Amino acid sequence: MKLNRLERMLENLEGFSDPSPRLEQYRTPAPLAARLLFHAALKGAIEGKRVCDLGCGTGILAIGASLLGACEVVAVDIDTKSLQIARDNAGRVGADILFLHDDVTDPETPGRIGHCDTVVMNPPFGAQQLHADRPFIDASLAIAPVVYGIFNAGSRSFVGSYMAGRGVIDEVISGLLPIRRTFSFHKDEFREIPVEVIVIRRMVA
Ligand code: SAH
């Protein structure tokens, strides 16, 4: 599948119906999702692989991974309403995904997900709940040897030092996350948040 076609398919998916600020429910824009997934696919991290989407929301990354030929996709979120939208989205494009209603902060969650080859994720940035991104880093390293995560721009040094001894940063790709006014505390109608896709490789213990 070509990048443009993937982007168009992802663009047509339903977004959050009633996003929760506490859970930092922001939809990943289709161009950023498609770029992350294509990049991972070119590195051989998607096709024929077991892929996990942590904090899947409405399912854009999980669905994209499935469309790019992942052999199995597990998508996890704490919010049942989002999971229902994600299920409907997957059904609409014929993506076969295992949805799991689970809490990434629960240390037992990686065990329930099982081993995966690749994690793709757009976790909460920790803007509402300080350090909300940390359990996602922990869980992803417990689940897979390769992780593609979207973080606030400038997170590189934090992510690197937080993972010390557990994972290393392979690559950082800059991007933009366009956000329309979603929550009452948003002052601007539209804002572009600079983000980075951080590619993490787990260190062998
Ligand atoms: N990956 C989606 C959603 C990103 S928003 C997308 O790209 O569109 C972050 C997601 O993380 C939300 O769907 C939110 O419900 C989920 N989330 C937040 N805290 C969580 C937790 N502790 N466990 C599982 N999911 C969580």
PDB file of N, CA and C in Angstrom, residues 156-165 169:
ATOM      1  N   ARG A 156      13.587  13.922  23.940  1.00  0.00           N
ATOM      2  CA  ARG A 156      14.650  12.958  23.683  1.00  0.00           C
ATOM      3  C   ARG A 156      15.534  12.684  24.903  1.00  0.00           C
ATOM      4  N   SER A 157      16.011  13.763  25.538  1.00  0.00           N
ATOM      5  CA  SER A 157      16.973  13.523  26.620  1.00  0.00           C
ATOM      6  C   SER A 157      16.273  12.902  27.822  1.00  0.00           C
ATOM      7  N   PHE A 158      15.001  13.343  28.081  1.00  0.00           N
ATOM      8  CA  PHE A 158      14.271  12.716  29.185  1.00  0.00           C
ATOM      9  C   PHE A 158      14.052  11.229  28.911  1.00  0.00           C
ATOM     10  N   VAL A 159      13.572  10.911  27.715  1.00  0.00           N
ATOM     11  CA  VAL A 159      13.267   9.504  27.392  1.00  0.00           C
ATOM     12  C   VAL A 159      14.549   8.676  27.491  1.00  0.00           C
ATOM     13  N   GLY A 160      15.631   9.226  26.957  1.00  0.00           N
ATOM     14  CA  GLY A 160      16.911   8.522  26.997  1.00  0.00           C
ATOM     15  C   GLY A 160      17.359   8.242  28.424  1.00  0.00           C
ATOM     16  N   SER A 161      17.284   9.255  29.297  1.00  0.00           N
ATOM     17  CA  SER A 161      17.787   9.022  30.661  1.00  0.00           C
ATOM     18  C   SER A 161      16.800   8.172  31.467  1.00  0.00           C
ATOM     19  N   TYR A 162      15.487   8.334  31.173  1.00  0.00           N
ATOM     20  CA  TYR A 162      14.502   7.520  31.898  1.00  0.00           C
ATOM     21  C   TYR A 162      14.711   6.022  31.613  1.00  0.00           C
ATOM     22  N   MET A 163      15.131   5.715  30.379  1.00  0.00           N
ATOM     23  CA  MET A 163      15.280   4.301  29.998  1.00  0.00           C
ATOM     24  C   MET A 163      16.659   3.746  30.318  1.00  0.00           C
ATOM     25  N   ALA A 164      17.512   4.566  30.890  1.00  0.00           N
ATOM     26  CA  ALA A 164      18.919   4.181  31.043  1.00  0.00           C
ATOM     27  C   ALA A 164      19.067   2.721  31.467  1.00  0.00           C
ATOM     28  N   GLY A 165      19.862   1.988  30.709  1.00  0.00           N
ATOM     29  CA  GLY A 165      20.111   0.582  31.032  1.00  0.00           C
ATOM     30  C   GLY A 165      19.038  -0.351  30.495  1.00  0.00           C
ATOM     31  N   ILE A 169      17.846   5.085  22.284  1.00  0.00           N
ATOM     32  CA  ILE A 169      17.142   5.763  21.205  1.00  0.00           C
ATOM     33  C   ILE A 169      17.895   5.533  19.898  1.00  0.00           C
TER      34      ILE A 169
END
